[in-house]
CSV table of C-alpha atoms in Angstrom, one decimal:
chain,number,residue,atom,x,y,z
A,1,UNK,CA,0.0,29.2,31.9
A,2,UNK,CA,0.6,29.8,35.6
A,3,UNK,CA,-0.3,32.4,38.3
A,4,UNK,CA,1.5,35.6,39.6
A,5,UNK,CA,3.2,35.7,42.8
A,6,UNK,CA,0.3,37.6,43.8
A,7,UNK,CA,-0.4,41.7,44.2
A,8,UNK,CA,2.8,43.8,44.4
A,9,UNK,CA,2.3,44.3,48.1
A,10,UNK,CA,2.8,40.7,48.5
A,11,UNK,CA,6.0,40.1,46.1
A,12,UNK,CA,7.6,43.3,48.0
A,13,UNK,CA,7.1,41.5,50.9
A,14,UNK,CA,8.3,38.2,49.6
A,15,UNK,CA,11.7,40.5,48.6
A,16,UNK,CA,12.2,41.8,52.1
A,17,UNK,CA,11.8,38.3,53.4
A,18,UNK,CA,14.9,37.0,51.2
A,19,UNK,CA,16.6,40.2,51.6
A,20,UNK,CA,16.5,39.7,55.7
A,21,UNK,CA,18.0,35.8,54.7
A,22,UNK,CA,20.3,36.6,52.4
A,23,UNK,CA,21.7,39.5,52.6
A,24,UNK,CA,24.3,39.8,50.4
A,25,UNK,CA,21.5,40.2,47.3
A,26,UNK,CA,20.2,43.3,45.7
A,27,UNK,CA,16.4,42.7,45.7
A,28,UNK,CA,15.2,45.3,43.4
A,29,UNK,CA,12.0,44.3,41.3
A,30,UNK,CA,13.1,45.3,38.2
A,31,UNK,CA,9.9,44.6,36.1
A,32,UNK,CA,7.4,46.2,38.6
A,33,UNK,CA,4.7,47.1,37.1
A,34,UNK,CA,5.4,46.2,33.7
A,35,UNK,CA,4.6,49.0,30.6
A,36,UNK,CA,1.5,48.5,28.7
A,37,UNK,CA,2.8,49.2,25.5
A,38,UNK,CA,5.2,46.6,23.6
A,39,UNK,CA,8.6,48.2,22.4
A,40,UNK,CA,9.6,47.6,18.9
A,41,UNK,CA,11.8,45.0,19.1
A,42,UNK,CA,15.1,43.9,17.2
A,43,UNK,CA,15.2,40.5,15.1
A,44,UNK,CA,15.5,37.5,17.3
A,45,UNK,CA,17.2,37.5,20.5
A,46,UNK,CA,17.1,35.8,24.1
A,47,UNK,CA,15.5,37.2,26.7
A,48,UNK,CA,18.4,37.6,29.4
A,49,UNK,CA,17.4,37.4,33.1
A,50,UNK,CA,19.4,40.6,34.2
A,51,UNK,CA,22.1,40.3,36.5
A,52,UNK,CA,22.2,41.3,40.0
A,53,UNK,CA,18.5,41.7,40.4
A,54,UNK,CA,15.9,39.9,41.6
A,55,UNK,CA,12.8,39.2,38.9
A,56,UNK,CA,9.8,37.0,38.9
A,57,UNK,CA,9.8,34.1,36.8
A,58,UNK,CA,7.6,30.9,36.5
A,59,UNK,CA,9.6,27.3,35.8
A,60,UNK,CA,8.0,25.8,32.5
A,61,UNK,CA,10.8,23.0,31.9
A,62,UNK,CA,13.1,20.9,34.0
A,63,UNK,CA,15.8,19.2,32.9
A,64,UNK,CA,16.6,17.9,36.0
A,65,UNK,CA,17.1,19.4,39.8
A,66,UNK,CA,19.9,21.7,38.7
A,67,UNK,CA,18.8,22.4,35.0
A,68,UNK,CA,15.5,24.4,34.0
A,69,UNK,CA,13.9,26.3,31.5
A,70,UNK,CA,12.4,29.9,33.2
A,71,UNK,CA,10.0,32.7,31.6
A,72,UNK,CA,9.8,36.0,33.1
A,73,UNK,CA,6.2,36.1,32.7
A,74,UNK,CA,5.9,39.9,34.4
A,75,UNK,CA,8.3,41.0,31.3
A,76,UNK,CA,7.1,43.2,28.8
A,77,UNK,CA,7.5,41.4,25.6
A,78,UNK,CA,6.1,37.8,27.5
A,79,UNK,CA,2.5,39.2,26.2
A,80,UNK,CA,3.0,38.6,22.7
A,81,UNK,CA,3.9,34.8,23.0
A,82,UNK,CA,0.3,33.8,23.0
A,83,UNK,CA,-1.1,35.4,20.0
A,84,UNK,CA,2.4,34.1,18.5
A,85,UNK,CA,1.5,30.6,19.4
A,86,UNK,CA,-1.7,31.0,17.8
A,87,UNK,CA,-0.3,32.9,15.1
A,88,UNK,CA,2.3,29.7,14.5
A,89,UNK,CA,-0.4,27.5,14.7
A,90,UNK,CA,-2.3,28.4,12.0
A,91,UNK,CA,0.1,29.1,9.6
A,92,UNK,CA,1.6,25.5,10.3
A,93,UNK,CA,-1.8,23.6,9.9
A,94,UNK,CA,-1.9,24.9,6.2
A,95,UNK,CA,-0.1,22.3,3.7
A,96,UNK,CA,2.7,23.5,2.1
A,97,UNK,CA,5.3,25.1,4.1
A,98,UNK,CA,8.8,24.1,3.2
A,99,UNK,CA,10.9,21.9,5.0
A,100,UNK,CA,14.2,22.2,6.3
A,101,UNK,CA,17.0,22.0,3.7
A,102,UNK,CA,19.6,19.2,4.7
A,103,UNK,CA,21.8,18.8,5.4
A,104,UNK,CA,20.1,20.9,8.4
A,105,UNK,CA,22.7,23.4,9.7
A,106,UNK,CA,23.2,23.7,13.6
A,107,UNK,CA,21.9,26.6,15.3
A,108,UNK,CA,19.2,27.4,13.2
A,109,UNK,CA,15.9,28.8,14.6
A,110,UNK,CA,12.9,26.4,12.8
A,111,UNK,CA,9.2,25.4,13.8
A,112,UNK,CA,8.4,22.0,15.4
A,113,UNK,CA,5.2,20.4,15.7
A,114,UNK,CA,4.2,19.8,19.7
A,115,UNK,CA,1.8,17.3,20.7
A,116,UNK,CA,-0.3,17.6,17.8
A,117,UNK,CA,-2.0,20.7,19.7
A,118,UNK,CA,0.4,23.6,19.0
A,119,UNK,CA,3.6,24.7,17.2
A,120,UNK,CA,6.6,26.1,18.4
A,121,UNK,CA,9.7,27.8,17.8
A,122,UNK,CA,12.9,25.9,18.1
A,123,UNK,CA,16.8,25.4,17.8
A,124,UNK,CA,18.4,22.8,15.8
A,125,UNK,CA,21.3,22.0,18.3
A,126,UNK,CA,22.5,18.5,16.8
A,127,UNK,CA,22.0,17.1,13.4
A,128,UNK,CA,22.2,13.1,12.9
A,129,UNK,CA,23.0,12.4,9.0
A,130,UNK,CA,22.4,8.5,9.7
A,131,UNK,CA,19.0,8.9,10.9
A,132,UNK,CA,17.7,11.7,9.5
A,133,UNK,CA,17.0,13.3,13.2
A,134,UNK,CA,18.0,16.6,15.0
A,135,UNK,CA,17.9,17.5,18.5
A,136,UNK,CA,15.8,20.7,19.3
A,137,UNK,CA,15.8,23.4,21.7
A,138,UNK,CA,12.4,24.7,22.1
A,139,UNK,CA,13.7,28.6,22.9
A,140,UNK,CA,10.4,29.7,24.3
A,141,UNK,CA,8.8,26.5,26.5
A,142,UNK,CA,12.8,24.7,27.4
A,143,UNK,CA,13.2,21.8,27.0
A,144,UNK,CA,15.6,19.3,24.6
A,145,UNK,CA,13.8,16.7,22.2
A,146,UNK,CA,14.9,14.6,19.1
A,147,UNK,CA,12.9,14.8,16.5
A,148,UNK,CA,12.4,13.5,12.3
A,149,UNK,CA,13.7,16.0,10.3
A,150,UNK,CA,10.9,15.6,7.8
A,151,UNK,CA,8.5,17.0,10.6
A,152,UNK,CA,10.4,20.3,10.9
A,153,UNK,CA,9.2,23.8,8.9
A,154,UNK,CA,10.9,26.3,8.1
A,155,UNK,CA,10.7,29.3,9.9
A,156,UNK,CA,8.8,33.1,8.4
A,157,UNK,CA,10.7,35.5,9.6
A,158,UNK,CA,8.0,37.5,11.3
A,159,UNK,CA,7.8,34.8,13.5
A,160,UNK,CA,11.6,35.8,15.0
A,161,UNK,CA,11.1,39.1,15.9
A,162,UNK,CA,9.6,38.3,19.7
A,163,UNK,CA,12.5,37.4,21.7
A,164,UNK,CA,12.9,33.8,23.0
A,165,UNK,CA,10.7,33.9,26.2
A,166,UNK,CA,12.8,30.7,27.9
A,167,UNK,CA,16.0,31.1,29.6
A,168,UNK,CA,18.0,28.2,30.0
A,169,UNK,CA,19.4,28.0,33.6
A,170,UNK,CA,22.1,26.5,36.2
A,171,UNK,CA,20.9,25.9,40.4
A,172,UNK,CA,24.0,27.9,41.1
A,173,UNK,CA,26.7,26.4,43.6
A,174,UNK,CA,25.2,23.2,43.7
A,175,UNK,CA,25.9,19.9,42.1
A,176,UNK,CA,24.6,16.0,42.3
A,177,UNK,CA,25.9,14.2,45.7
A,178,UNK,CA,27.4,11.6,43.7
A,179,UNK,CA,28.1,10.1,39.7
A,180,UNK,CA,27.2,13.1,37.2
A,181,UNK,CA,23.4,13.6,37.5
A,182,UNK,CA,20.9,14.1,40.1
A,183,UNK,CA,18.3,11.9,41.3
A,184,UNK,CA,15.2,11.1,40.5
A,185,UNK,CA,13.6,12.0,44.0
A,186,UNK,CA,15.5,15.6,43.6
A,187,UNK,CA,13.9,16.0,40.0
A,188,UNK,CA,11.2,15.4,41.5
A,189,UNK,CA,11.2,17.6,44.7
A,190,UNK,CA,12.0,20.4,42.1
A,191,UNK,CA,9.3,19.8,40.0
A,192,UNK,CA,6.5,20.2,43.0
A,193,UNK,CA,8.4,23.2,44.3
A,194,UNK,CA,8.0,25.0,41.0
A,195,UNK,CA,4.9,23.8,39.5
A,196,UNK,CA,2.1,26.0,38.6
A,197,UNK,CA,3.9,29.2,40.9
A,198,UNK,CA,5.8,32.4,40.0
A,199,UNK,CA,8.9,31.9,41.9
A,200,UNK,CA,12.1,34.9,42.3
A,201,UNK,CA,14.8,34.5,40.4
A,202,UNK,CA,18.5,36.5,40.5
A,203,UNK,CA,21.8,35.4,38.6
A,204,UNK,CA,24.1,35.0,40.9
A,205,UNK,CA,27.1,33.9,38.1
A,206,UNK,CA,28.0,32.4,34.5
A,207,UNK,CA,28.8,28.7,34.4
A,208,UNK,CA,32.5,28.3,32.3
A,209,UNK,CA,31.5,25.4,30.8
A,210,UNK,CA,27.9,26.5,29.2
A,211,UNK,CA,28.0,30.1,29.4
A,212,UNK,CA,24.2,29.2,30.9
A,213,UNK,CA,23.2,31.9,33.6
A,214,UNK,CA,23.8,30.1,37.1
A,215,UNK,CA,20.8,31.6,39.7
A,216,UNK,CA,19.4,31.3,43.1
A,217,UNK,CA,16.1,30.1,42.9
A,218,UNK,CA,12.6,30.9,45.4
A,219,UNK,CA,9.4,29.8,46.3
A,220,UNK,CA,7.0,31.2,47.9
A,221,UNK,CA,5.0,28.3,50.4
A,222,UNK,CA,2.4,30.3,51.8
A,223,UNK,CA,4.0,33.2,54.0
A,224,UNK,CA,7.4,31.4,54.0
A,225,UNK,CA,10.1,32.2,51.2
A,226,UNK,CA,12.1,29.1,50.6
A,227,UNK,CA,15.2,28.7,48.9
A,228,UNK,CA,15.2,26.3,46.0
A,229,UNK,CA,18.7,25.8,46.1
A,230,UNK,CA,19.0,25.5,49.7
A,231,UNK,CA,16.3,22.9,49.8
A,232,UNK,CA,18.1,20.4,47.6
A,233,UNK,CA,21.5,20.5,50.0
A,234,UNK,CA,19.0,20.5,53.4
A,235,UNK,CA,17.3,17.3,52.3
A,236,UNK,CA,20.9,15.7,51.1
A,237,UNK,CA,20.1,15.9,47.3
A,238,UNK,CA,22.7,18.1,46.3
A,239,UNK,CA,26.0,19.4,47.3
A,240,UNK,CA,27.9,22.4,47.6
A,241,UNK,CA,30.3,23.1,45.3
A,242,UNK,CA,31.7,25.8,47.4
A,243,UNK,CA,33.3,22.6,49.3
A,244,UNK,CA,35.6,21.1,46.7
């Protein structure tokens, strides 16, 4: 889906750059080089970004400027999500499968139909009796949609044994310059800065409210290292929340 940083000379590089900015980091690259070989794994979990370190990751959802969906795409078990997708796909294209049983309990892992090209795992996160609809988390792409229950399949159990590939994640120390949400220009200057690139990623600290993973955010622009975060406050879209 998207491109490494680049060889490992050039990420270490990249990792003494931020380490001369900010210095208060630990830059170890956890995940370099990753094994070959995929560990047996446990039934469903989420992929954690580890704390304290510094890892490559690659945006594949935002919410908006402060709120994203990440994959660490150097991580050993990210190789299995493609033959997974395919895996899903086919399966799901046979009539057949059952449906949800409703009323549809929140939390549950399920399969949801995307753009008529693919299928993929999700989360039931709200259920609306009236309308027969549910909010979805999909856990390995991000992202939030509301959907027809009818549409939704229920899940084979094989299919939950890959850990969810997308971490759901908080720009940390930063917050909209005024009402409750960022701009659309600041979506949007996000968006460019973390299309189509591996960026760095470390978790800096846990947000009370969500319990979501609050990070500092990089992007590599050429030779330059530029921080994500720091780029929202420069240009006036964010502010600190140090401040209040």
């Amino acid at each position: 889906r998207s491109s490494d940083l680049g060889s490992q000379k050039e990420v270490d590089e990249a990792l003494s750059q931020i380490g001369q900015k900010f210095k208060e980091i630990n830059l170890t690259n956890v995940y370099a080089p990753p094994p070959v070989t995929l560990p047996s794994l446990p039934m469903a979990t989420w992929l954690m970004i580890p704390d304290g370190v510094t890892v490559e990751v690659i945006v594949v959802n935002v919410v908006n400027a402060g709120h994203m969906f990440v994959q660490q795409h150097t991580h050993p078990t990210f190789y299995a999500l493609r033959g997974l997708d395919h895996q899903m796909f086919l399966c799901y294209s046979q009539p057949g499968i059952p449906v949800l049983p409703t009323p549809v309990a929140v939390g549950i892992i399920c399969a949801a139909p995307k753009d008529q090209r693919a299928w993929w795992r999700a989360q039931v996160v709200a259920f609306y009796k009236e309308s027969n609809e549910v909010d979805v988390r999909y856990v390995d792409y991000g992202g939030y949609e509301r959907v027809k229950v009818d549409v939704l399949r229920q899940i084979r159990s094989d299919f939950v044994t890959l850990p969810f590939q997308g971490s759901e994640v908080l720009l940390d120390n930063i917050m909209p310059v005024s009402d409750d949400h960022f701009c659309s220009e600041a979506d949007a200057m996000v968006k460019e800065m973390t299309s189509g690139t591996a960026l760095l990623a470390q978790v800096t600290n846990y947000d009370n409210a969500t319990g979501l993973p609050l990070i500092h955010l990089w992007s590599m622009l050429g030779e330059e290292v530029v921080s994500v975060n720091q780029e929202l406050l420069e240009r006036g879209f964010a502010q600190c929340i140090d401040a209040y």
